[in-house]
Coordinates of C-alpha atoms and ligand atoms in Angstrom, one line a residue:
X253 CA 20.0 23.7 -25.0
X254 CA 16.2 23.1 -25.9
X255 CA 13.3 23.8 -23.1
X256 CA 10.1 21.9 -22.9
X257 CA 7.8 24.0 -21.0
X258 CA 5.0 21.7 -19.6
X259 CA 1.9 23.9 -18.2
X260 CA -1.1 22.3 -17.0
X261 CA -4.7 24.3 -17.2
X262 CA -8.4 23.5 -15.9
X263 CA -7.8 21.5 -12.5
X264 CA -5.0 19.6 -10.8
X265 CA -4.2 16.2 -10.8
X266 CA -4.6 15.4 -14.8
X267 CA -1.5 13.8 -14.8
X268 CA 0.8 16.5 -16.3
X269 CA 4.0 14.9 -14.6
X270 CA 3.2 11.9 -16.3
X271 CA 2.4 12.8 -19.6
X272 CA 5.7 15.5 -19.7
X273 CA 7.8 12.6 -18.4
X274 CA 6.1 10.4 -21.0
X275 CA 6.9 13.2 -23.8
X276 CA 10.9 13.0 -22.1
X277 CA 10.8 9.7 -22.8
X278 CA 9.9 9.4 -26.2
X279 CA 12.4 12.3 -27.2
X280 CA 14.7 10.0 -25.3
X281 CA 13.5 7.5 -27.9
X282 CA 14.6 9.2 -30.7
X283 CA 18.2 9.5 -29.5
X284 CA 18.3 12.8 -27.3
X285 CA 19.9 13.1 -23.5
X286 CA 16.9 14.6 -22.1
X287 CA 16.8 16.0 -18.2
X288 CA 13.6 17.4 -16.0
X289 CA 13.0 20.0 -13.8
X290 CA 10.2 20.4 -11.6
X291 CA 8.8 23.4 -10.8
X292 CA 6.7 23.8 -7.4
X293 CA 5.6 27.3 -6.8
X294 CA 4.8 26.5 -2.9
X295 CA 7.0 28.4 -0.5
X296 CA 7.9 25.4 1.5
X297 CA 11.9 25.0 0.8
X298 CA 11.4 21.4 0.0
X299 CA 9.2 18.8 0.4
X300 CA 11.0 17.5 3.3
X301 CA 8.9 18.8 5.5
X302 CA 5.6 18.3 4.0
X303 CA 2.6 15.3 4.9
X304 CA 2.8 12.1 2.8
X305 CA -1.1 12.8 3.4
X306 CA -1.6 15.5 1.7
X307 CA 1.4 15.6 -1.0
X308 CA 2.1 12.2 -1.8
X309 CA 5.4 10.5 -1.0
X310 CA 8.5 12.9 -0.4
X311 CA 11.3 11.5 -3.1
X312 CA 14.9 11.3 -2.1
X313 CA 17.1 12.2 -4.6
X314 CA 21.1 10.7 -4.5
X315 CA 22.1 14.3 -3.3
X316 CA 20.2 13.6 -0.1
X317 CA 17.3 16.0 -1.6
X318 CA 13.9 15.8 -0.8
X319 CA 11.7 16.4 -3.7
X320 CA 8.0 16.2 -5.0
X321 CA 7.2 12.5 -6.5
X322 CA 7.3 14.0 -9.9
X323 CA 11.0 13.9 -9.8
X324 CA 10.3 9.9 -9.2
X325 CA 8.6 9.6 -12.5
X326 CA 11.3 11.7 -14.0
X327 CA 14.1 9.2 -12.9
X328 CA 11.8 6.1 -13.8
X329 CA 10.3 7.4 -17.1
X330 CA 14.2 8.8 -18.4
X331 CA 16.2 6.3 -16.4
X332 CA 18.4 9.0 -15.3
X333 CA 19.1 10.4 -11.5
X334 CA 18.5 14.1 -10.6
X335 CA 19.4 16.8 -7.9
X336 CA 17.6 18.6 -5.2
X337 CA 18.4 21.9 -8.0
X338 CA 15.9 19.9 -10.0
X339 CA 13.3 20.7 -7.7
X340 CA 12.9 24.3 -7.8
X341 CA 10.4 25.7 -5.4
X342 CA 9.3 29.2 -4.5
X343 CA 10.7 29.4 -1.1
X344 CA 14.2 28.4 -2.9
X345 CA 14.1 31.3 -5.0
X346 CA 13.2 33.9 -2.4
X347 CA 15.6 32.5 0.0
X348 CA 18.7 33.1 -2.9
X349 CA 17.3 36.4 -3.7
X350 CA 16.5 37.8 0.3
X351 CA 20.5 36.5 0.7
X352 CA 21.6 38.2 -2.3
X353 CA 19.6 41.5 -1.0
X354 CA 21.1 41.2 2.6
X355 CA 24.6 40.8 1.6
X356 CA 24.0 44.0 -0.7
X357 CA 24.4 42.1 -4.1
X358 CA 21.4 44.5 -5.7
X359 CA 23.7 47.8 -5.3
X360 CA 20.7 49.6 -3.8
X361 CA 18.0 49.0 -6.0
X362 CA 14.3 48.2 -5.1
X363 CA 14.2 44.1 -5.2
X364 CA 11.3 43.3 -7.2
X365 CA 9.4 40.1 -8.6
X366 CA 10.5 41.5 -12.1
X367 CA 13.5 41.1 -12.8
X368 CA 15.0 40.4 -9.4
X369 CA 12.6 37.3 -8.7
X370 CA 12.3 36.1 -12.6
X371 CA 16.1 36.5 -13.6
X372 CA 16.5 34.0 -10.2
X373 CA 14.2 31.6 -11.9
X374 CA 15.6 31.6 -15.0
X375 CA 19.2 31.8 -13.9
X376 CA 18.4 28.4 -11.7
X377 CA 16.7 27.1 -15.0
X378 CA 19.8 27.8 -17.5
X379 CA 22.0 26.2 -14.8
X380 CA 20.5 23.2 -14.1
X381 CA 19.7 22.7 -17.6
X382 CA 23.7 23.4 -18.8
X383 CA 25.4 21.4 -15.4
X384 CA 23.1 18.3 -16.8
X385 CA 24.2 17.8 -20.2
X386 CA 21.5 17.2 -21.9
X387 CA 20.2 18.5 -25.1
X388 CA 17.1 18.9 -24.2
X389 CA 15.5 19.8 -20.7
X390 CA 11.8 19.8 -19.7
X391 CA 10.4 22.1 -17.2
X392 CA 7.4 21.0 -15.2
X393 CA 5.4 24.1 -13.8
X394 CA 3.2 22.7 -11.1
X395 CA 0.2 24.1 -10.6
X396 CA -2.8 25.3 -12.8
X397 CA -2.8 28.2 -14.9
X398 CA -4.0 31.0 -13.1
X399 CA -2.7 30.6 -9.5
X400 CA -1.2 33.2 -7.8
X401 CA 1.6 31.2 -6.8
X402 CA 2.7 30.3 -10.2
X403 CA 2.6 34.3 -11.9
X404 CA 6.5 34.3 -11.4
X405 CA 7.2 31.4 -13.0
X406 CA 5.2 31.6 -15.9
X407 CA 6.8 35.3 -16.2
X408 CA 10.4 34.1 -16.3
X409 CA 9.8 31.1 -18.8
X410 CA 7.6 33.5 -21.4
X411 CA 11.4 35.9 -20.7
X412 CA 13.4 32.8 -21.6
X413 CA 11.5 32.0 -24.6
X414 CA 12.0 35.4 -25.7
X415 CA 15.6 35.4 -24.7
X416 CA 16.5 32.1 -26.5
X417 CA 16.4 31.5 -30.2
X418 CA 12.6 30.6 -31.0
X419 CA 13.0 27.0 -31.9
X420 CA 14.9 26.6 -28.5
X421 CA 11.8 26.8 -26.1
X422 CA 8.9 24.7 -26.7
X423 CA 5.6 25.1 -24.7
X424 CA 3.3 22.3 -24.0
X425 CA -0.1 22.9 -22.3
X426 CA -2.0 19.7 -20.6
X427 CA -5.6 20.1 -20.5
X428 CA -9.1 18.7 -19.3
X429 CA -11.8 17.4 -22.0
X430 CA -14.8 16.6 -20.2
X431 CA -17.3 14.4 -21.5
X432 CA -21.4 16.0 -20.9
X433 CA -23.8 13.1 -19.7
X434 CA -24.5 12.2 -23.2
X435 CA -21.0 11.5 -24.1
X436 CA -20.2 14.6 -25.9
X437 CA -16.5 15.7 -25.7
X438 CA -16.2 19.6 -24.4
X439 CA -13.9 22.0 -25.5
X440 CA -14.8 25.2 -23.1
X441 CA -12.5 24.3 -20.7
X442 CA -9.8 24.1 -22.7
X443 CA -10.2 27.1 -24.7
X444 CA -10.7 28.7 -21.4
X445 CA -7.0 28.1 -20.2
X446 CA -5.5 28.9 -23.0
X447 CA -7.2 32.0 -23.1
X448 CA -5.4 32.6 -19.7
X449 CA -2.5 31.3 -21.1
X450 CA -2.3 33.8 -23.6
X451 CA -3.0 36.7 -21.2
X452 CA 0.2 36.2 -20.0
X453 CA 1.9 36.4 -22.9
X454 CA 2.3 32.7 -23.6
X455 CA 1.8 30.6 -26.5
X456 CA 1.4 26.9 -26.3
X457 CA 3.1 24.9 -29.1
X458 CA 1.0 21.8 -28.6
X459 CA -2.0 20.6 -26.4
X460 CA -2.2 17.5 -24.5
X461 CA -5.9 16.6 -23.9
X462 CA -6.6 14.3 -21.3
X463 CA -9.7 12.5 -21.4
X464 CA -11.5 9.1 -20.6
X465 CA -11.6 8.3 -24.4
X466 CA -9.7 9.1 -27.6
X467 CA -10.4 12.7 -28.4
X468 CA -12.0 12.7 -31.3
X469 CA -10.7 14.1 -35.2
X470 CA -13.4 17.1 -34.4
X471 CA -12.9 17.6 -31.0
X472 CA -9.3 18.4 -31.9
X473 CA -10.3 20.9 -34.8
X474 CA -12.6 22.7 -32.3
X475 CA -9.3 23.1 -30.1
X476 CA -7.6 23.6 -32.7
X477 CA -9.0 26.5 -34.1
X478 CA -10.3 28.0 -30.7
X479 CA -6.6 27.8 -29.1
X480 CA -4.8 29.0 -32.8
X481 CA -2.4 25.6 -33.2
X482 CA -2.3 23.2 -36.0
X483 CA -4.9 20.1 -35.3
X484 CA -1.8 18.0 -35.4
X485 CA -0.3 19.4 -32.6
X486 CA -3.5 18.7 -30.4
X487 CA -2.5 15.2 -28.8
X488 CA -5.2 13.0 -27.2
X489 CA -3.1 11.8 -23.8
X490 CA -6.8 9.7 -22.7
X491 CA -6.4 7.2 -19.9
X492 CA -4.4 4.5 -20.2
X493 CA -4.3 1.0 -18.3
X494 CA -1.1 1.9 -16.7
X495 CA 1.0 5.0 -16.9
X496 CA 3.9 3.2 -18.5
X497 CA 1.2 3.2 -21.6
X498 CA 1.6 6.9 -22.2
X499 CA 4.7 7.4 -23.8
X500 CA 3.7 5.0 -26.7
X501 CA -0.1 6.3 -26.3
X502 CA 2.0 10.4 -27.1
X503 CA 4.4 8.4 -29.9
X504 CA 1.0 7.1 -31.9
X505 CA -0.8 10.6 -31.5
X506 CA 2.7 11.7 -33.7
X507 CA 3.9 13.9 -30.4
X508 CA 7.4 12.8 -30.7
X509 CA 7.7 14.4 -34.9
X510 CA 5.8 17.2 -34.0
X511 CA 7.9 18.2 -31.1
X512 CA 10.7 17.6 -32.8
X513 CA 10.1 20.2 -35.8
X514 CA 8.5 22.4 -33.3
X515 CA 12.5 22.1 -31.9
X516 CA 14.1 22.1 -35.0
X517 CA 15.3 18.0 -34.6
X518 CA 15.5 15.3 -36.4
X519 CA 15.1 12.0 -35.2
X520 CA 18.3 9.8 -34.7
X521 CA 17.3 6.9 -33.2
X522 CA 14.0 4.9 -32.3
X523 CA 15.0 3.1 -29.7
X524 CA 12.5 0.1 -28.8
X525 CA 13.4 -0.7 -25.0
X526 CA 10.7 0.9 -23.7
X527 CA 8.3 -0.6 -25.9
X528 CA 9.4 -4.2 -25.0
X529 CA 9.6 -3.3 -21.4
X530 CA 5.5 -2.5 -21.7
X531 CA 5.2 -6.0 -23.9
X532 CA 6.6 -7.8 -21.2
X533 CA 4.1 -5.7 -18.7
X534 CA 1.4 -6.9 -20.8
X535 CA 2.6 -11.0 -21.3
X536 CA 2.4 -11.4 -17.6
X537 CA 0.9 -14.8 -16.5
X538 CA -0.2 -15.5 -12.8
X539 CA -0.3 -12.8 -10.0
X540 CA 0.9 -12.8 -6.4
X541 CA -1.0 -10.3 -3.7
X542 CA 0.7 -8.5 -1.2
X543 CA 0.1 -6.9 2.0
X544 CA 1.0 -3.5 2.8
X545 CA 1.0 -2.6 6.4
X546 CA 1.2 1.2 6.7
X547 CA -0.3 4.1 7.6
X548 CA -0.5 6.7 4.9
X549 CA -3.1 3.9 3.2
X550 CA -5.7 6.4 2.0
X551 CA -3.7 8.4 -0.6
X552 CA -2.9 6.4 -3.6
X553 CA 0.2 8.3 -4.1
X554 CA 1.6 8.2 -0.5
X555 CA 3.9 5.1 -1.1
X556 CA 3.9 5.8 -4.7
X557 CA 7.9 4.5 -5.3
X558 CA 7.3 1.4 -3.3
X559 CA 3.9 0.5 -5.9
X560 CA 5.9 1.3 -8.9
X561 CA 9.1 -1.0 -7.2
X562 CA 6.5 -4.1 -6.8
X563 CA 5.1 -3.3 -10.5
X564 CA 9.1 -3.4 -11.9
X565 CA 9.7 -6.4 -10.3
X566 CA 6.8 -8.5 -11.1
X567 CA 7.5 -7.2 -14.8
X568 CA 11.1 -8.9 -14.3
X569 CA 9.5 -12.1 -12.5
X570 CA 6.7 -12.3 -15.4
X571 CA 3.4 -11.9 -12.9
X572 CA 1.0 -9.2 -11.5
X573 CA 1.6 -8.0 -7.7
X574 CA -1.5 -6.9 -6.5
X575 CA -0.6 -4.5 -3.9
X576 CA -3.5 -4.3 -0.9
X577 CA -2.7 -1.1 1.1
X578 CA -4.1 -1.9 5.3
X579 CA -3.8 0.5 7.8
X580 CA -1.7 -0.6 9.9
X581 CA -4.1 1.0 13.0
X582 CA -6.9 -1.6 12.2
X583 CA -4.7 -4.6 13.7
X584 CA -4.3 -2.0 16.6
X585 CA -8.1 -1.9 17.2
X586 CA -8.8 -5.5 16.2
X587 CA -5.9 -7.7 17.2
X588 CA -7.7 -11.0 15.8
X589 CA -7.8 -9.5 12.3
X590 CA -4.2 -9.9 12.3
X591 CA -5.2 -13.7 10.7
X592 CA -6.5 -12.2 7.8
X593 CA -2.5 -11.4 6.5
X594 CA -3.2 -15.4 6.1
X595 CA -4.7 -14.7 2.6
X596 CA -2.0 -12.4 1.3
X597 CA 1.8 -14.0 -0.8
X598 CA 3.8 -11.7 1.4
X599 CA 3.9 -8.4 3.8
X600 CA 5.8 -5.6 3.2
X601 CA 6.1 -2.6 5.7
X602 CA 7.1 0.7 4.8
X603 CA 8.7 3.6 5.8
X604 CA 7.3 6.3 8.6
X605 CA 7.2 8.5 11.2
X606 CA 5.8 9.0 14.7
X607 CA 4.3 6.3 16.6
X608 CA 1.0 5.9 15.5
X609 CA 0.5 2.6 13.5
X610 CA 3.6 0.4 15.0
X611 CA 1.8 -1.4 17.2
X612 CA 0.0 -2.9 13.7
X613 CA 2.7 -2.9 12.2
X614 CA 5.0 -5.3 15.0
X615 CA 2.0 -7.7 14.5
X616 CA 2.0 -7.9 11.5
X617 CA 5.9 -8.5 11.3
X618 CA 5.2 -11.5 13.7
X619 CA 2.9 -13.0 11.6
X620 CA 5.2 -12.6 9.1
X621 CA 8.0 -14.3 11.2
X622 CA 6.2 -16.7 12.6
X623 CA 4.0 -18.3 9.9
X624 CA 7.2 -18.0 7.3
X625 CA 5.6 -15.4 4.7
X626 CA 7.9 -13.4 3.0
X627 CA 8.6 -10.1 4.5
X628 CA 10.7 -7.1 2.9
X629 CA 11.0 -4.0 5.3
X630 CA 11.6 -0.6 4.5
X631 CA 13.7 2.0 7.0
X632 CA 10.7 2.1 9.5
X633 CA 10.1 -1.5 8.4
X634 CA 13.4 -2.6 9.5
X635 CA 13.5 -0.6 13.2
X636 CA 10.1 -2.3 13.5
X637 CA 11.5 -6.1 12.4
X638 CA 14.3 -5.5 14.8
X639 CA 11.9 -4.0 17.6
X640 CA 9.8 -7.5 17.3
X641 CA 12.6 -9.6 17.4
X642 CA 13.9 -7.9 20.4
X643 CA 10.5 -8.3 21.8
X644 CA 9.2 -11.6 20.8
X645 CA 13.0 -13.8 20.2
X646 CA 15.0 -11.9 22.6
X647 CA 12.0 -11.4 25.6
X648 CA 13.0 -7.8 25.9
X649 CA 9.3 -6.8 26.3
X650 CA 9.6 -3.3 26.6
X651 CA 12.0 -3.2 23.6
X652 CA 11.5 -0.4 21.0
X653 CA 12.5 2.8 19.4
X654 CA 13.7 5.4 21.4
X655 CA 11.6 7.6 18.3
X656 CA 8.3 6.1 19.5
X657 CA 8.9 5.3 23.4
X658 CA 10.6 6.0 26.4
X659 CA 12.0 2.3 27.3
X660 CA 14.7 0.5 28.7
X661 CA 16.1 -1.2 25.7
X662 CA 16.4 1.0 23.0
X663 CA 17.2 -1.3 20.4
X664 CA 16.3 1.7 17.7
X665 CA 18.1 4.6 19.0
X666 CA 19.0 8.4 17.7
X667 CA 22.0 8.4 15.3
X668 CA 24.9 10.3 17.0
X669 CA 25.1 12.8 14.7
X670 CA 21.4 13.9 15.2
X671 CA 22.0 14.7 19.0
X672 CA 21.1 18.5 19.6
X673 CA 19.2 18.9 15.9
X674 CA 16.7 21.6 16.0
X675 CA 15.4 21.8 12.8
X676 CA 13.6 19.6 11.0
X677 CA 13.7 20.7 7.2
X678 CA 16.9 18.5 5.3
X679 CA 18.2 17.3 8.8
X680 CA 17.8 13.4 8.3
X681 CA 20.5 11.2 7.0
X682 CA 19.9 11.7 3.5
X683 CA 20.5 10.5 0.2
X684 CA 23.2 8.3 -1.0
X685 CA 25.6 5.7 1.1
X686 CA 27.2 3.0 1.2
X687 CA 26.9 -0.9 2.5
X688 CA 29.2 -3.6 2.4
X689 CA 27.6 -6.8 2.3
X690 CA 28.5 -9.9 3.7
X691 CA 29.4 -12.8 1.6
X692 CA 26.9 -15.6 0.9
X693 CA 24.5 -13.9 3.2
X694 CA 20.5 -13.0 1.1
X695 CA 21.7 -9.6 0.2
X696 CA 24.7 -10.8 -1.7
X697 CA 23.0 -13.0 -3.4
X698 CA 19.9 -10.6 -4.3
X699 CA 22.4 -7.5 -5.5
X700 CA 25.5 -9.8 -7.3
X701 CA 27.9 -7.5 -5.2
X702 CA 30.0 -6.7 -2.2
X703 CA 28.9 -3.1 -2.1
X704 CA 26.0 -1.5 -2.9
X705 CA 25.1 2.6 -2.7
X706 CA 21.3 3.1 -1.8
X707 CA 19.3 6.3 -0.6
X708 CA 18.2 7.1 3.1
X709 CA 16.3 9.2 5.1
X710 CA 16.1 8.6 8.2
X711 CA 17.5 10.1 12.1
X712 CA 17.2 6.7 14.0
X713 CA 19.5 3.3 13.5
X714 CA 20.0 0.1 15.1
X715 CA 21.4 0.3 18.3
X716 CA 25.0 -1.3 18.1
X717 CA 24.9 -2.7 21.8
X718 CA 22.1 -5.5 20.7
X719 CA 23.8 -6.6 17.7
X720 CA 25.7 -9.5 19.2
X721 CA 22.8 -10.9 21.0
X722 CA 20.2 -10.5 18.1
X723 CA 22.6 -12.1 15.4
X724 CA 23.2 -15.8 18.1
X725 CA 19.3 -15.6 18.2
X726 CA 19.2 -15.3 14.3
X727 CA 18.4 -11.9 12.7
X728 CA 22.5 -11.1 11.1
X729 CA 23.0 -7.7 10.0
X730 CA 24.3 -8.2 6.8
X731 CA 24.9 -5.0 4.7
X732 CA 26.8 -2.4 7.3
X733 CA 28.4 1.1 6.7
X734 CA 30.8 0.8 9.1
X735 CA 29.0 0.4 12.9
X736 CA 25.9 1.8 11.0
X737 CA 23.3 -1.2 10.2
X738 CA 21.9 -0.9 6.7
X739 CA 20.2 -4.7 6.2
X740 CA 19.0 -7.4 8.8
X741 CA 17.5 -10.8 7.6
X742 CA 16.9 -13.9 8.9
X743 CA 19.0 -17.1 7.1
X744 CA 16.4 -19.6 8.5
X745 CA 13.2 -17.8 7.2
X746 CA 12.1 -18.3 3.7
X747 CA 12.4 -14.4 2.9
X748 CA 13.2 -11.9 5.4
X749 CA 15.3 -8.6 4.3
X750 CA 14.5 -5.4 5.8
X751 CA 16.5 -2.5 4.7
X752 CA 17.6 1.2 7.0
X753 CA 17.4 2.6 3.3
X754 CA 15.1 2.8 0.6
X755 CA 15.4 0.9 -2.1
X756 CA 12.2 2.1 -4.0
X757 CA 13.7 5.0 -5.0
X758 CA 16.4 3.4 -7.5
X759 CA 14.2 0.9 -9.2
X760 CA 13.7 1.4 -12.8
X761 CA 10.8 -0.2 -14.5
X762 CA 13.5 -2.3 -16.8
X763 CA 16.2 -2.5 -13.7
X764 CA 14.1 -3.8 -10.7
X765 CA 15.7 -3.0 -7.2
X766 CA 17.2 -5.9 -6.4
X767 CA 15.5 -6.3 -2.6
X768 CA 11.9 -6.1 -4.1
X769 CA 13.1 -8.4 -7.3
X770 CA 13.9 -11.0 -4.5
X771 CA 10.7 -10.4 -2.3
X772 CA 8.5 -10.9 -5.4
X773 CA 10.6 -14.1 -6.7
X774 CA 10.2 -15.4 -2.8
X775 CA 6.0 -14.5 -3.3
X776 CA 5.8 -15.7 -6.8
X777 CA 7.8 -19.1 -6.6
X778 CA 5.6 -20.5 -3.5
X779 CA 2.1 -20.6 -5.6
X780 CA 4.2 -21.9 -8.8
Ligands
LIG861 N1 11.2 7.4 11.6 C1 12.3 6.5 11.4 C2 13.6 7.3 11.5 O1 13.6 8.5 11.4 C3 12.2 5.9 10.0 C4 12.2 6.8 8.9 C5 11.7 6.2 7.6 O2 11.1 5.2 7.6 N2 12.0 6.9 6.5 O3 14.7 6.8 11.6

């Protein structure tokens, strides 16, 4: 087995899970299996319970774990699907090692962070890394260099380095090169964290620069010499037009050879699907706009799956979808504003939680509906479809989820199985399931199947005792695991799927899910 260690230094948010997915994938390139784990030195458990407002979307993983969106770009970037032990978190590792102390495991001795804490880490890393299969496995350490929170982890991969034959672990540190007002490239930063680095006993291998331009040939032999690695292996990663640039922007800079002597490979393939998957990106004619009607609109990365799905698909389709993120709330405050979805190719309305928003987000289903503009719903997007239908078809007035109001028709109501649920960390109905779908209806005909196996996360469903009266008024449920809804649509309408699961998280930039493929066909056809 071969490590990757991806560290990041300076400041947050350079793009480190991007540019070690986009180093995974041109490994993958040259013929390896490659896997990912992420590393997120909080102490929540998971990222189940944390705020798409602050964090960014929660992934669900096929296991039914909920992970940090960096295990999204993993599974997009490597086209492979992970486990919630991919994600391994601080409050993971103390909880194995405070139940290994209680049941006695540590024969008496004092529990410490070395070795008790660090041979947990490591363990977790060797396993993951062996039950994969790969050959090679990269390790993501969130964070910056010199947090507290990350000291453990940095300890226990400089002891598996040590551990392992040399050429086995690789260490790759991402860094910041400013630019001073007169354009000058600065390497102070970067020396800076490698200097920290170092202080803990770590080595990097190669440094990834990011930057707004191309780092320059002298730049790189001020880093070089400064941070004691071969200019070579100092690898401008500057910004790209879109992040599925970056792997070719890493194969040009000569990342992929150098990594691979660093590892003792040799290159057995050079595979070329990725790079005709961005050609195809970049021949797109003609673009279609869509609205999305949510609430978590303010953080680019809150519905980060659901923009990636609308870029796969208009790859596949051969356009541009211009994704508009509206706050659901301002159709709340400003009912009339609800013409302005007039302008947009389609609406889409994603998942969520709590009641705030759904009043804006009903309206903007009904616009939808009503003026025949395509509409694909996600899990909260369906309850809400089937909530206006209720209302507005049906004339249940009152009709909603029993998640957002106390009513008399619950026509979204708790699952069973969620009765008497305390906690709220990994309590949902998670991960992967099944639907069977019926014959000839719009999901058939989008997925080519009879069955299909997408991820959930949700604790509310369609309640079963208004199916019969909202399928005679037109919305079928047509994809059902067993009394369990999974898709409504609407035959009559020109596009109207709304899914309980979430399709977002299976699309691949060259395999677009096939709900969003449809959605953007539906968009894209009408202006061409
Ligand atoms: N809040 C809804 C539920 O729990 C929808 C969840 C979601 O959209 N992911 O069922």
């Amino acid at each position: 087995m071969k490590y990757v260690i991806v560290t990041g230094g300076v400041m947050s948010g350079l793009g480190k899970g991007i540019t070690a997915a986009s180093m995974g994938r041109i490994l993958k390139n040259k013929g390896y299996d490659v896997t990912a784990i992420k590393i997120d030195p909080y102490i929540n458990i998971d990222a189940g319970t944390m705020s798409p407002f602050q964090h960014g979307e929660v992934f669900v993983l096929k296991d039914g774990g909920e992970a940090d969106l960096d295990l999204g770009n993993y599974e997009r970037f490597l086209d492979i699907e992970l486990t919630r032990e991919h994600n391994i978190t601080t409050g993971k590792v103390y909880q194995t090692v405070i139940n290994k102390e209680r049941r006695g495991d540590y024969l008496g001795k004092t529990v410490q962070i070395i070795p008790h804490v660090t041979n947990e880490i490591k363990e977790r890393l060797r396993n993951v890394a062996k039950s994969s299969k790969a050959q090679i496995c990269l390790v993501e350490v969130g964070g910056t260099v010199g947090d507290i929170e990350s000291m453990p982890f940095l300890e226990a991969v400089r002891q598996l380095h040590n551990e392992e034959e040399t050429e086995d672990v690789v260490f790759i540190h991402v860094t910041l090169v400013p630019m001073d007002p007169q354009g000058e490239q600065k390497t102070k930063p970067t020396q800076h964290s490698v200097k920290e680095l170092r202080q803990l006993g770590l080595h990097p291998d190669m440094i990834v620069t990011r930057c707004k331009m191309p780092v320059l040939p002298g730049t790189k032999e001020k880093i070089a010499l400064f941070c004691d690695v071969p200019a070579k292996a100092v690898i401008s990663a500057h910004d790209a037009e879109d992040i599925y640039m970056v792997p070719q922007r890493l194969e040009n800079e000569g990342a992929a050879d150098y990594l691979l002597s660093k590892l003792g490979l040799k290159s057995k393939d050079d595979s070329k699907e990725w790079d005709r998957m961005v050609e195809k990106m970049r021949s797109t004619s003609g673009s279609v706009d869509v609205a999305v009607v949510g609430k978590y609109t303010d953080l680019e990365d809150s519905y980060l799956s659901i923009r990636e799905s609308l870029k796969h698909a208009g790859i596949e389709v051969g356009c541009k979808v211009n994704a508009f993120w509206l706050d659901a709330e301002d159709f709340e405050k400003e009912p009339g504003s609800i013409d302005n979805l007039s302008k947009y190719d389609g609406i889409l309305v994603p998942g969520g939680f709590g009641v705030r928003g759904t009043e804006g987000k009903i309206s903007a289903i009904q616009y939808a509906r009503e003026h025949n503009k395509p509409y694909l719903g996600l899990c909260l997007g369906m309850q809400t479809a089937v909530i206006e239908f209720a209302r507005n078809v049906l004339g249940y007035e009152d009709a909603n989820s029993s998640e957002l109001a106390a009513t008399d028709h619950p026509v979204i109501d708790l699952l069973p199985e969620q009765e008497g649920v305390v906690d709220m960390g990994a309590t949902m109905r998670l991960g992967d399931y099944f639907a069977e779908l019926t014959p000839g209806s719009l999901a058939n005909k989008l997925y080519g199947s009879d069955a299909i196996i997408e991820r959930h996360r949700h604790r509310y469903e369609v309640n079963p005792k208004y199916i019969d009266e909202m399928e005679k008024a037109g919305m079928k449920f047509t994809g059902r695991n067993k009394n369990r809804m999974e898709i409504a649509e609407i035959p009559e309408h020109r596009f109207f799927f709304a899914s309980q699961f979430h399709p977002e998280f299976k699309s691949r930039p060259n395999r677009p899910s096939p709900p969003f493929l449809g959605f953007v066909r539906a968009m894209f056809d009408k202006n061409n």
